[in-house]
Backbone as a chain_set.jsonl record, in Angstrom:
{"seq": "XXXXXXXXXXXXXXXXXXXXXXXXXXXXXXXXXXXXXXXXXXXXXXXXXXXXXXXXXXXXXXXXXXXXXXXXXXXXXXXXXXXXXXXXXXXXXXXXXXXXXXXXXXXXXXXXXXXXXXXXXXXXXXXXXXXXXXXXXXXXXXXXXXXXXXXXXXXXXXXXXXXXXXXXXXXXXXXXXXXXXXXXXXXXXXXXXXXXXXXXXXXXXXXXXX", "coords": {"N": [[77.391, 54.144, 34.369], [77.391, 52.873, 37.619], [77.642, 53.647, 41.194], [78.107, 51.735, 43.041], [77.03, 48.427, 44.203], [74.819, 49.017, 45.923], [73.469, 51.179, 45.126], [72.558, 50.345, 42.033], [71.039, 48.336, 42.628], [68.905, 49.803, 43.894], [68.188, 51.247, 41.685], [67.491, 49.747, 39.762], [65.341, 48.716, 41.12], [63.312, 50.77, 41.381], [63.064, 50.815, 39.049], [61.777, 48.139, 38.687], [59.155, 48.468, 40.295], [57.521, 50.663, 38.564], [56.645, 48.989, 36.801], [55.346, 46.842, 38.083], [52.6, 45.434, 39.22], [52.113, 45.38, 42.45], [49.847, 44.216, 43.882], [50.493, 41.614, 43.033], [51.473, 38.116, 43.705], [54.273, 38.553, 44.767], [57.82, 37.691, 44.675], [61.628, 37.351, 45.06], [64.365, 36.588, 43.956], [68.176, 36.189, 44.04], [70.974, 35.601, 42.49], [73.783, 34.226, 43.717], [76.828, 35.547, 44.102], [76.81, 38.271, 44.254], [74.414, 38.823, 43.205], [72.902, 38.371, 45.377], [72.683, 40.188, 47.282], [71.916, 42.427, 45.524], [68.778, 41.476, 45.547], [68.195, 41.625, 47.831], [67.76, 44.262, 48.674], [66.081, 45.029, 46.147], [64.163, 43.818, 47.513], [62.927, 44.96, 49.313], [62.13, 47.195, 48.648], [60.267, 46.085, 46.838], [58.566, 44.874, 49.013], [58.448, 42.293, 49.669], [59.489, 38.784, 49.973], [62.644, 37.456, 49.959], [65.072, 35.257, 48.324], [67.831, 32.736, 47.966], [68.846, 31.564, 44.883], [70.857, 29.08, 43.6], [72.875, 28.774, 41.025], [75.561, 27.249, 38.704], [77.995, 28.115, 36.649], [79.573, 26.657, 33.697], [82.606, 25.244, 33.058], [84.382, 26.459, 30.177], [86.954, 23.652, 29.313], [89.006, 24.839, 28.07], [89.085, 27.409, 29.457], [89.017, 28.577, 32.345], [87.246, 30.785, 32.814], [85.586, 31.359, 30.783], [82.561, 30.48, 30.026], [80.39, 27.538, 29.22], [77.843, 26.782, 29.339], [75.605, 26.17, 32.077], [74.46, 25.09, 35.563], [71.425, 24.598, 37.601], [69.863, 23.238, 40.138], [68.657, 21.108, 39.844], [67.604, 18.707, 37.079], [66.19, 19.82, 34.676], [67.348, 22.602, 34.606], [69.071, 22.611, 33.055], [71.609, 24.18, 30.823], [73.141, 24.456, 27.836], [75.739, 25.978, 26.06], [75.679, 24.984, 22.749], [76.703, 25.896, 19.926], [79.041, 27.126, 21.083], [80.238, 24.787, 22.59], [80.667, 22.953, 20.432], [81.991, 24.57, 18.772], [84.592, 24.503, 20.237], [85.017, 22.141, 20.198], [84.21, 20.192, 22.605], [84.705, 17.529, 24.148], [82.108, 15.084, 25.177], [82.655, 13.56, 27.607], [83.938, 14.99, 29.226], [81.916, 16.865, 29.297], [79.981, 15.479, 30.872], [81.631, 14.709, 33.51], [82.017, 17.113, 34.427], [79.593, 18.295, 35.138], [78.659, 16.537, 36.742], [80.361, 17.088, 38.799], [79.743, 19.553, 39.711], [76.795, 19.622, 40.029], [77.049, 18.578, 42.604], [78.547, 20.555, 43.885], [76.962, 22.668, 43.814], [74.758, 21.381, 45.285], [75.987, 21.529, 48.03], [76.596, 24.279, 48.732], [74.135, 25.268, 48.602], [73.008, 24.234, 50.898], [74.997, 25.637, 52.647], [74.269, 28.233, 52.383], [71.953, 28.414, 53.184], [72.034, 27.368, 55.702], [70.025, 25.382, 57.024], [67.414, 26.845, 56.252], [64.218, 26.364, 54.821], [63.521, 26.429, 51.299], [61.653, 29.335, 49.768], [58.016, 28.952, 48.611], [57.813, 28.724, 45.355], [55.196, 28.017, 43.466], [52.882, 29.287, 41.777], [53.322, 32.003, 42.222], [54.82, 35.414, 41.125], [57.947, 35.779, 40.288], [61.057, 37.134, 40.649], [63.791, 37.773, 39.207], [67.444, 38.35, 40.457], [70.433, 39.679, 39.245], [73.708, 41.004, 39.84], [74.932, 41.55, 37.32], [75.061, 40.736, 33.701], [76.996, 39.066, 31.894], [77.697, 36.603, 29.996], [75.262, 35.83, 30.088], [74.361, 32.517, 31.008], [74.328, 31.663, 33.463], [71.96, 32.994, 34.399], [70.339, 31.75, 32.58], [69.926, 29.399, 33.605], [68.988, 29.671, 35.966], [66.458, 30.663, 35.502], [65.019, 28.619, 34.287], [65.42, 26.8, 36.435], [63.668, 27.957, 38.05], [61.094, 27.939, 36.499], [60.931, 24.875, 36.662], [59.279, 24.94, 39.216], [56.709, 25.874, 38.909], [55.681, 28.414, 38.655], [54.064, 31.533, 38.028], [54.821, 33.315, 36.736], [57.992, 34.834, 35.254], [59.939, 36.975, 35.835], [63.394, 38.518, 34.819], [65.391, 40.688, 36.397], [68.043, 43.002, 35.784], [70.804, 45.048, 36.44], [72.566, 45.583, 34.139], [73.898, 44.209, 31.344], [74.796, 42.238, 28.019], [74.025, 43.364, 24.309], [73.044, 40.939, 23.26], [73.067, 39.023, 25.139], [71.0, 39.97, 26.097], [68.984, 39.2, 24.108], [68.761, 36.018, 23.811], [67.934, 35.723, 27.16], [65.167, 37.024, 27.121], [64.288, 35.116, 25.437], [63.891, 32.723, 27.579], [62.776, 33.902, 29.669], [59.38, 35.339, 30.653], [59.91, 38.222, 30.962], [62.412, 40.836, 30.817], [63.941, 43.47, 32.301], [65.98, 45.732, 32.278], [68.594, 48.052, 33.002], [70.859, 48.963, 31.577], [72.208, 48.096, 28.239], [75.113, 47.802, 27.158], [76.931, 48.633, 24.03], [79.645, 48.349, 23.929], [81.372, 45.727, 26.179], [82.875, 44.55, 28.467], [83.199, 43.109, 30.725], [80.881, 42.823, 33.941], [81.816, 44.236, 36.04], [83.084, 46.388, 35.001], [81.248, 48.5, 35.007], [80.882, 49.692, 37.291], [81.625, 51.765, 39.962], [82.767, 50.894, 42.629], [83.635, 47.53, 43.105], [83.334, 45.144, 44.279], [84.241, 42.274, 45.97], [81.727, 40.022, 47.208], [81.177, 38.302, 49.812], [80.817, 34.682, 50.903], [80.05, 34.349, 53.99], [78.097, 37.24, 53.777], [76.409, 36.497, 52.211], [74.84, 34.733, 53.764], [74.287, 35.954, 55.836], [72.441, 37.845, 54.986], [70.936, 36.359, 54.04], [69.999, 35.387, 56.492], [68.243, 37.585, 57.815]], "CA": [[78.418, 53.674, 35.704], [76.931, 52.838, 38.939], [78.491, 53.597, 42.251], [78.079, 50.631, 43.861], [75.693, 47.305, 43.902], [73.68, 49.331, 46.427], [73.012, 52.06, 43.897], [72.419, 49.941, 41.03], [69.66, 47.741, 42.879], [67.846, 50.796, 44.066], [67.659, 51.839, 40.605], [66.437, 48.568, 39.212], [64.104, 48.458, 42.171], [62.487, 51.545, 41.11], [61.863, 50.665, 37.317], [60.255, 47.245, 38.411], [58.064, 49.629, 40.92], [57.046, 51.19, 37.724], [56.025, 48.141, 35.741], [54.487, 46.076, 38.595], [51.248, 45.485, 40.054], [52.59, 45.166, 43.58], [49.27, 43.31, 44.465], [50.797, 40.121, 42.894], [52.484, 37.477, 44.967], [56.17, 38.557, 44.474], [59.416, 36.638, 45.033], [62.721, 37.801, 44.463], [65.684, 35.509, 43.452], [69.762, 36.497, 44.152], [72.242, 34.771, 42.016], [75.095, 34.636, 44.436], [77.138, 36.322, 45.676], [76.508, 39.238, 44.214], [73.122, 39.176, 43.188], [71.895, 38.151, 46.818], [72.692, 41.455, 47.518], [70.637, 43.387, 44.729], [67.973, 40.791, 45.847], [67.772, 42.095, 49.441], [67.436, 45.497, 48.497], [64.998, 44.9, 45.854], [62.798, 43.175, 48.174], [62.549, 45.824, 50.55], [61.728, 48.108, 47.566], [58.554, 45.718, 46.835], [57.811, 44.729, 50.242], [58.068, 41.05, 49.36], [60.467, 37.88, 50.361], [63.575, 37.619, 48.872], [65.619, 33.883, 48.413], [69.002, 32.709, 46.783], [68.974, 30.587, 43.75], [72.278, 28.521, 43.118], [73.384, 28.146, 39.728], [77.25, 27.706, 38.31], [78.737, 27.976, 35.038], [80.1, 25.309, 33.451], [83.698, 26.179, 32.351], [85.475, 25.367, 28.926], [88.126, 23.369, 29.428], [90.498, 25.709, 27.77], [89.455, 28.418, 30.054], [87.53, 28.796, 33.315], [86.115, 32.021, 32.951], [84.827, 31.218, 29.68], [80.998, 29.697, 30.293], [79.838, 26.819, 27.751], [77.028, 26.521, 29.559], [75.162, 26.655, 33.389], [73.15, 24.184, 35.35], [70.955, 24.757, 38.836], [70.033, 22.172, 41.154], [67.36, 20.257, 39.156], [68.23, 18.262, 35.518], [65.555, 20.663, 33.692], [67.696, 23.629, 34.755], [70.583, 22.603, 32.741], [71.571, 24.897, 29.715], [74.403, 24.081, 27.097], [75.782, 26.796, 24.542], [75.685, 24.103, 22.051], [77.484, 26.509, 19.21], [80.426, 27.264, 21.512], [80.666, 23.762, 22.546], [81.179, 22.576, 18.673], [83.471, 25.393, 18.375], [85.928, 23.994, 21.526], [85.18, 20.585, 20.405], [83.968, 19.942, 24.056], [84.156, 16.468, 24.462], [80.871, 14.556, 26.036], [82.987, 12.833, 28.576], [84.472, 16.071, 29.877], [80.554, 17.582, 30.175], [79.245, 14.299, 32.065], [82.094, 14.697, 35.039], [81.819, 18.585, 35.052], [78.12, 18.764, 35.36], [78.486, 16.026, 37.888], [80.799, 17.857, 39.921], [78.963, 21.267, 39.918], [75.718, 19.075, 40.993], [77.644, 18.091, 44.176], [79.228, 21.846, 44.646], [75.682, 23.542, 44.345], [74.037, 20.844, 46.587], [77.129, 21.932, 49.289], [76.57, 25.576, 48.459], [72.727, 25.41, 49.056], [73.412, 24.021, 52.195], [75.745, 26.597, 53.739], [73.471, 29.393, 52.432], [70.82, 28.06, 53.679], [71.865, 26.96, 57.345], [68.805, 24.199, 57.477], [66.118, 27.513, 56.049], [63.799, 26.177, 53.62], [63.818, 27.492, 50.206], [60.309, 30.079, 49.712], [57.69, 28.567, 47.405], [57.449, 29.754, 44.04], [54.3, 27.909, 42.503], [52.094, 30.593, 41.378], [54.135, 33.475, 42.37], [55.545, 36.026, 40.052], [59.346, 35.555, 40.47], [61.854, 37.782, 40.27], [65.68, 36.972, 39.253], [67.944, 39.136, 39.952], [71.957, 39.674, 39.854], [74.445, 42.547, 39.653], [74.984, 41.803, 35.679], [75.039, 39.461, 32.835], [77.989, 38.911, 30.441], [76.938, 35.434, 28.784], [74.061, 35.367, 30.416], [74.436, 31.21, 31.274], [73.853, 31.433, 34.671], [70.997, 33.42, 34.638], [69.778, 31.204, 31.385], [69.989, 27.909, 34.159], [68.336, 30.044, 37.358], [64.983, 30.782, 35.067], [64.739, 26.943, 34.048], [64.725, 26.295, 37.072], [62.41, 28.436, 38.938], [60.296, 27.382, 35.541], [60.162, 23.754, 37.466], [58.562, 25.101, 40.173], [55.27, 26.345, 38.622], [55.254, 30.02, 39.171], [52.564, 32.213, 37.679], [55.341, 34.041, 35.676], [59.506, 34.988, 35.76], [60.938, 38.062, 35.346], [64.424, 38.924, 35.268], [65.737, 42.147, 36.7], [69.498, 43.036, 35.578], [71.152, 46.75, 36.319], [73.4, 45.37, 33.22], [73.768, 43.229, 30.249], [74.92, 42.709, 26.827], [72.726, 42.923, 23.937], [73.114, 39.741, 22.814], [72.25, 38.112, 26.519], [69.053, 40.485, 26.419], [68.053, 38.496, 22.947], [69.01, 35.042, 24.472], [67.134, 36.054, 28.067], [64.322, 37.389, 26.728], [63.542, 33.573, 25.127], [63.632, 32.651, 28.675], [61.377, 34.497, 31.038], [58.238, 36.679, 30.19], [59.988, 39.637, 30.787], [63.458, 41.269, 31.274], [63.455, 44.435, 33.356], [67.049, 46.32, 32.961], [69.132, 49.754, 33.033], [71.513, 49.498, 30.613], [72.864, 47.256, 27.22], [75.902, 48.981, 26.642], [77.701, 48.075, 23.185], [81.02, 47.986, 24.508], [80.983, 45.346, 27.339], [83.852, 43.289, 28.889], [82.916, 42.446, 32.146], [80.346, 43.556, 34.787], [82.554, 44.684, 36.617], [83.73, 47.969, 34.616], [79.906, 49.295, 34.857], [80.698, 49.841, 38.855], [82.987, 52.447, 40.832], [83.177, 49.864, 43.725], [82.702, 46.108, 42.886], [84.326, 44.464, 45.721], [83.751, 40.749, 46.185], [80.654, 39.504, 48.018], [81.652, 36.591, 50.679], [79.575, 33.365, 51.417], [79.636, 35.154, 55.205], [77.523, 38.2, 54.151], [75.38, 36.511, 51.556], [74.425, 33.875, 54.709], [73.991, 37.371, 56.87], [71.497, 38.471, 54.178], [69.378, 35.46, 53.921], [69.308, 35.357, 57.837], [67.728, 38.793, 57.701]], "C": [[77.511, 53.927, 37.16], [77.908, 53.192, 40.17], [79.129, 52.297, 42.371], [76.923, 49.453, 43.305], [74.248, 47.67, 44.742], [72.706, 49.894, 45.965], [72.054, 51.356, 42.822], [70.798, 49.114, 41.478], [68.904, 48.719, 43.184], [66.96, 51.648, 42.565], [66.876, 50.441, 40.029], [65.452, 48.428, 40.016], [62.982, 49.302, 41.608], [62.124, 51.514, 39.683], [60.99, 49.272, 37.48], [59.013, 47.74, 39.298], [57.308, 50.327, 39.51], [55.778, 50.427, 36.775], [55.322, 46.787, 36.192], [53.711, 46.313, 38.97], [52.027, 44.678, 41.665], [51.255, 44.352, 44.501], [49.56, 42.06, 44.042], [51.471, 39.764, 43.518], [53.587, 37.447, 44.134], [56.653, 37.837, 45.213], [60.181, 37.115, 44.448], [63.974, 36.937, 45.091], [67.281, 36.216, 43.388], [70.101, 35.222, 43.344], [73.54, 34.934, 42.886], [76.417, 34.933, 43.849], [76.65, 37.687, 45.689], [74.832, 39.395, 43.811], [71.895, 38.995, 44.423], [71.784, 39.543, 47.172], [71.567, 42.658, 47.112], [69.247, 42.483, 45.506], [67.492, 41.523, 46.916], [66.983, 43.197, 49.31], [66.204, 45.881, 47.671], [63.649, 44.395, 46.445], [62.462, 44.073, 49.203], [61.572, 46.895, 49.898], [60.216, 47.233, 47.37], [58.319, 45.185, 47.886], [57.314, 43.515, 50.504], [59.544, 40.06, 49.897], [61.172, 37.64, 49.468], [64.295, 35.717, 49.111], [66.739, 33.885, 47.459], [68.37, 31.382, 45.99], [70.375, 30.512, 43.486], [72.635, 28.388, 42.21], [75.289, 28.076, 39.551], [77.358, 27.345, 37.066], [79.618, 26.606, 34.906], [81.362, 25.688, 32.394], [84.347, 25.516, 30.982], [86.524, 24.768, 29.667], [89.486, 24.088, 28.957], [90.565, 27.147, 28.3], [88.156, 28.513, 31.296], [87.155, 29.91, 33.408], [85.089, 32.005, 31.572], [83.387, 29.922, 30.112], [80.645, 29.157, 28.715], [78.678, 26.367, 28.371], [76.743, 26.802, 31.706], [74.08, 25.26, 33.857], [72.735, 24.668, 37.101], [70.702, 23.709, 39.591], [69.485, 21.285, 40.563], [68.097, 20.096, 37.558], [67.447, 19.253, 34.711], [66.575, 22.037, 33.547], [68.65, 23.635, 33.611], [70.524, 23.477, 31.18], [73.149, 24.677, 29.001], [74.486, 25.449, 25.771], [76.628, 26.024, 23.523], [76.752, 24.798, 20.718], [78.919, 26.413, 19.684], [80.9, 25.852, 21.862], [81.015, 22.681, 21.394], [82.136, 23.148, 18.7], [84.611, 25.081, 18.945], [86.137, 23.052, 20.934], [85.473, 20.197, 21.673], [83.86, 18.581, 23.967], [82.691, 15.894, 25.426], [81.354, 14.3, 27.338], [83.022, 13.907, 29.7], [83.476, 16.947, 30.673], [80.004, 16.997, 31.044], [80.14, 14.84, 33.421], [81.586, 16.397, 35.117], [80.507, 18.462, 35.511], [77.928, 17.893, 36.693], [79.023, 16.204, 39.341], [80.028, 18.977, 40.295], [77.667, 20.757, 40.567], [75.968, 19.298, 42.286], [78.104, 19.75, 44.731], [77.855, 22.991, 44.974], [74.979, 22.665, 45.462], [74.849, 21.619, 48.027], [77.043, 23.241, 49.521], [75.01, 25.926, 49.182], [72.773, 25.348, 50.662], [73.876, 24.787, 52.91], [75.161, 27.788, 53.294], [72.504, 29.313, 53.12], [70.608, 28.122, 54.806], [70.1, 26.76, 57.359], [67.556, 25.603, 57.077], [65.801, 27.16, 54.777], [63.295, 27.058, 52.258], [62.197, 28.209, 50.157], [59.632, 28.863, 48.45], [57.312, 29.072, 46.424], [56.262, 29.311, 43.446], [53.058, 29.137, 42.772], [51.817, 31.865, 42.33], [54.769, 33.862, 41.097], [57.127, 36.264, 40.762], [60.282, 36.4, 39.792], [63.242, 37.44, 40.335], [66.32, 38.005, 38.852], [69.556, 38.829, 39.844], [72.411, 40.898, 39.461], [74.756, 42.738, 37.823], [74.688, 40.41, 34.82], [75.88, 39.705, 31.446], [77.489, 38.056, 29.48], [75.729, 35.022, 29.16], [73.483, 33.674, 30.907], [74.299, 30.985, 32.375], [72.318, 31.997, 35.038], [69.808, 32.413, 33.866], [69.182, 29.77, 32.529], [68.998, 28.316, 35.749], [67.015, 30.103, 36.531], [64.524, 29.529, 34.96], [64.755, 26.605, 35.229], [63.946, 26.468, 38.539], [61.181, 27.889, 37.737], [59.481, 26.011, 35.999], [59.234, 24.046, 38.42], [57.297, 25.71, 40.042], [55.117, 27.453, 39.093], [54.62, 30.462, 38.044], [53.487, 33.019, 36.23], [56.833, 34.398, 36.066], [59.674, 35.891, 35.144], [62.371, 38.237, 35.721], [65.208, 40.125, 35.217], [67.248, 42.34, 36.744], [69.78, 44.993, 35.511], [71.691, 46.859, 34.698], [73.766, 44.295, 32.417], [74.164, 43.219, 29.174], [73.834, 42.695, 25.876], [72.208, 41.869, 23.458], [72.669, 38.326, 24.061], [71.132, 38.587, 26.297], [68.7, 39.269, 25.286], [67.531, 37.038, 23.585], [68.035, 35.071, 25.76], [65.476, 36.375, 27.699], [63.229, 35.809, 26.271], [62.76, 33.058, 26.275], [62.624, 33.114, 29.691], [60.198, 35.365, 30.082], [58.791, 37.77, 29.827], [61.771, 39.881, 31.408], [63.484, 43.081, 31.392], [65.005, 44.749, 33.13], [67.51, 48.015, 32.906], [69.778, 49.545, 31.851], [72.226, 47.946, 29.548], [73.479, 48.163, 26.538], [76.324, 48.296, 25.301], [79.015, 47.477, 23.545], [80.75, 47.225, 26.187], [82.001, 43.963, 27.353], [83.599, 42.718, 30.054], [81.854, 43.353, 32.819], [80.667, 44.431, 35.793], [82.966, 46.402, 36.288], [82.547, 48.65, 34.464], [79.583, 50.178, 36.348], [81.899, 50.387, 39.082], [83.188, 51.404, 41.552], [82.517, 48.598, 43.139], [83.304, 45.186, 43.598], [83.293, 43.051, 45.878], [82.544, 40.944, 47.275], [81.155, 38.202, 48.499], [80.262, 36.451, 50.963], [79.239, 34.107, 53.047], [78.23, 36.17, 55.087], [76.346, 37.834, 53.06], [74.258, 35.291, 52.487], [73.827, 35.026, 55.735], [72.637, 37.671, 56.333], [70.465, 37.411, 54.287], [68.775, 35.393, 55.718], [68.26, 36.493, 58.296], [66.346, 38.74, 58.045]], "O": [[77.096, 55.003, 37.59], [79.093, 52.931, 39.962], [80.221, 51.879, 41.987], [76.187, 49.545, 42.322], [73.134, 47.168, 44.594], [71.516, 49.603, 46.081], [70.887, 51.732, 42.723], [69.737, 49.24, 40.867], [67.831, 48.556, 42.603], [65.894, 52.241, 42.399], [65.65, 50.349, 39.969], [64.475, 47.893, 39.493], [61.881, 48.81, 41.359], [61.129, 52.044, 39.19], [59.951, 49.048, 36.86], [57.889, 47.37, 38.957], [56.109, 50.444, 39.764], [54.709, 50.807, 36.299], [54.869, 45.911, 35.455], [53.609, 47.497, 39.289], [52.366, 43.496, 41.729], [51.499, 43.913, 45.624], [48.917, 41.185, 44.622], [52.251, 40.512, 44.107], [53.87, 36.718, 43.183], [56.175, 37.345, 46.235], [59.91, 37.471, 43.301], [64.359, 36.728, 46.241], [67.417, 36.897, 42.371], [69.623, 34.099, 43.506], [74.292, 35.873, 42.627], [76.848, 34.197, 42.962], [76.192, 38.263, 46.676], [74.195, 40.298, 44.355], [70.696, 39.27, 44.478], [70.657, 40.005, 47.351], [70.812, 43.387, 47.756], [68.646, 43.286, 46.219], [66.371, 42.031, 46.874], [65.81, 43.263, 49.676], [65.39, 46.716, 48.065], [62.494, 44.51, 46.033], [61.569, 43.74, 49.982], [60.547, 47.351, 50.404], [59.159, 47.739, 47.745], [57.214, 44.705, 47.634], [56.305, 43.276, 51.168], [60.579, 40.664, 50.179], [60.788, 37.549, 48.302], [63.909, 35.062, 50.079], [66.829, 34.613, 46.471], [67.637, 30.491, 46.42], [71.072, 31.487, 43.207], [73.067, 27.238, 42.301], [76.082, 28.761, 40.197], [76.852, 26.365, 36.519], [80.121, 25.839, 35.727], [81.244, 26.227, 31.294], [84.707, 24.35, 30.821], [86.988, 25.362, 30.641], [90.639, 23.933, 29.359], [91.436, 27.968, 28.012], [86.928, 28.516, 31.204], [86.511, 30.068, 34.445], [84.013, 32.595, 31.481], [83.504, 28.733, 30.408], [80.597, 29.734, 27.629], [78.346, 25.289, 27.878], [77.505, 27.435, 32.436], [73.3, 24.624, 33.149], [73.656, 25.056, 37.821], [71.745, 23.066, 39.709], [70.045, 20.233, 40.874], [68.825, 20.906, 36.984], [68.171, 19.673, 33.809], [66.627, 22.557, 32.432], [69.028, 24.737, 33.213], [69.514, 23.419, 30.479], [74.176, 24.749, 29.676], [73.656, 25.758, 24.916], [77.835, 26.191, 23.346], [77.731, 24.077, 20.523], [79.826, 25.863, 19.059], [82.031, 25.605, 21.445], [81.632, 21.644, 21.64], [83.225, 22.576, 18.668], [85.664, 25.296, 18.345], [87.319, 22.713, 20.858], [86.611, 19.889, 22.027], [82.716, 18.258, 23.646], [82.413, 16.544, 26.434], [80.672, 14.705, 28.28], [82.408, 13.854, 30.766], [83.589, 17.502, 31.765], [79.499, 17.587, 31.999], [79.51, 15.353, 34.346], [80.75, 16.733, 35.957], [80.5, 18.603, 36.734], [77.227, 18.307, 37.616], [78.615, 15.836, 40.443], [79.766, 19.12, 41.489], [77.324, 21.326, 41.604], [75.313, 20.033, 43.026], [77.974, 20.054, 45.916], [77.719, 23.795, 45.896], [74.642, 23.221, 46.507], [74.201, 22.184, 48.908], [77.44, 23.551, 50.644], [74.838, 26.706, 50.118], [72.597, 26.282, 51.444], [73.336, 24.868, 54.013], [75.628, 28.709, 53.965], [72.161, 30.308, 53.758], [69.595, 28.612, 55.306], [69.218, 27.587, 57.592], [66.538, 25.383, 57.735], [66.502, 27.366, 53.786], [62.779, 28.175, 52.3], [61.381, 27.411, 50.619], [60.288, 28.163, 47.679], [56.432, 29.93, 46.483], [55.903, 30.178, 42.65], [52.588, 29.624, 43.801], [50.859, 32.424, 42.865], [55.166, 33.1, 40.215], [57.259, 36.965, 41.764], [60.362, 36.444, 38.564], [63.796, 36.92, 41.304], [66.244, 38.598, 37.777], [69.962, 37.776, 40.335], [71.742, 41.742, 38.866], [74.786, 43.811, 37.22], [74.217, 39.347, 35.223], [75.588, 40.267, 30.39], [76.976, 38.403, 28.416], [75.158, 34.035, 28.697], [72.284, 33.548, 31.157], [74.066, 29.787, 32.541], [71.617, 31.442, 35.885], [68.672, 32.261, 34.318], [68.122, 29.205, 32.263], [68.457, 27.466, 36.457], [66.232, 29.327, 37.078], [63.506, 29.285, 35.607], [63.835, 25.8, 35.368], [63.709, 25.764, 39.521], [60.225, 27.35, 38.295], [58.273, 25.787, 35.93], [58.256, 23.299, 38.444], [56.751, 26.095, 41.076], [54.353, 27.566, 40.052], [54.631, 29.74, 37.047], [53.033, 33.236, 35.107], [57.041, 34.284, 37.273], [59.611, 35.857, 33.915], [62.642, 38.12, 36.916], [65.657, 40.568, 34.16], [67.808, 41.86, 37.728], [69.215, 45.863, 34.848], [71.426, 47.846, 34.011], [73.97, 43.269, 33.065], [74.071, 44.374, 28.759], [72.765, 42.19, 26.22], [71.004, 41.783, 23.217], [72.195, 37.202, 23.901], [70.16, 37.834, 26.255], [68.06, 38.328, 25.756], [66.351, 36.798, 23.84], [67.079, 34.332, 25.527], [64.655, 35.66, 28.273], [62.074, 35.508, 26.574], [61.539, 32.903, 26.291], [61.816, 32.46, 30.35], [60.36, 35.878, 28.974], [58.518, 38.375, 28.79], [62.25, 39.178, 32.298], [63.015, 43.792, 30.503], [65.648, 43.983, 33.848], [66.735, 48.964, 32.781], [69.172, 50.024, 30.892], [72.646, 46.933, 30.107], [73.057, 48.993, 25.733], [76.041, 47.1, 25.376], [79.332, 46.292, 23.442], [80.19, 47.785, 27.129], [82.009, 42.915, 26.708], [83.962, 41.549, 30.175], [81.789, 44.525, 32.446], [79.906, 45.243, 36.317], [83.096, 47.327, 37.089], [82.672, 49.591, 33.68], [78.651, 50.94, 36.606], [82.98, 49.936, 38.701], [84.05, 50.713, 41.009], [81.345, 48.486, 42.781], [83.87, 44.312, 42.942], [82.07, 42.913, 45.89], [82.483, 41.897, 48.052], [81.479, 37.241, 47.802], [79.259, 37.14, 51.145], [78.059, 34.405, 53.23], [77.359, 36.096, 55.953], [75.414, 38.626, 52.921], [73.143, 34.993, 52.06], [72.814, 34.755, 56.381], [71.699, 37.759, 57.126], [69.292, 37.624, 54.594], [67.609, 35.363, 56.11], [67.455, 36.197, 59.18], [65.661, 39.762, 58.008]]}, "num_chains": 1, "name": "protein.A"}
């Protein structure tokens, strides 16, 4: 159990310090909104720049909370959980419509968060992608694929907590997954935090301006 995101961020940063060569050209990216707070703290420990990477989960037509995939800004980032899509008999029209809606939402959020600030150059760099935890891992997979489109040297995922199933999925996408906990009983990321208040868009914008 972590006290809050700040404590979890410091702990995952300490683990990254053990494993990384700080002479490498490092960049930390955070998935909004909680992941941007994690990224800002981790980047201080690693003495490198941080940025936001916007991805959105594709919700099931039967439940908005259930992710059947996710996407980032570019086409190559699209991730679809085909087993779940087939199981739920999700039709292609729904998927196509939802993907187009989310592309517009991602553009809007990028613009809102960045406030005209240009994204960091990722080409040739070791990119660390963070969040406050991962349940299905869908948005993280989309983030990793988005980053690979930018020709980095290496992609590392850093998470305080995730499910064991998600760990296996993420290991197929990135060079390395660094984490603190992969518990057997996992219902939601928030259960592993004493304090898990929502991070506002205003807070994310403020962090990115620092």
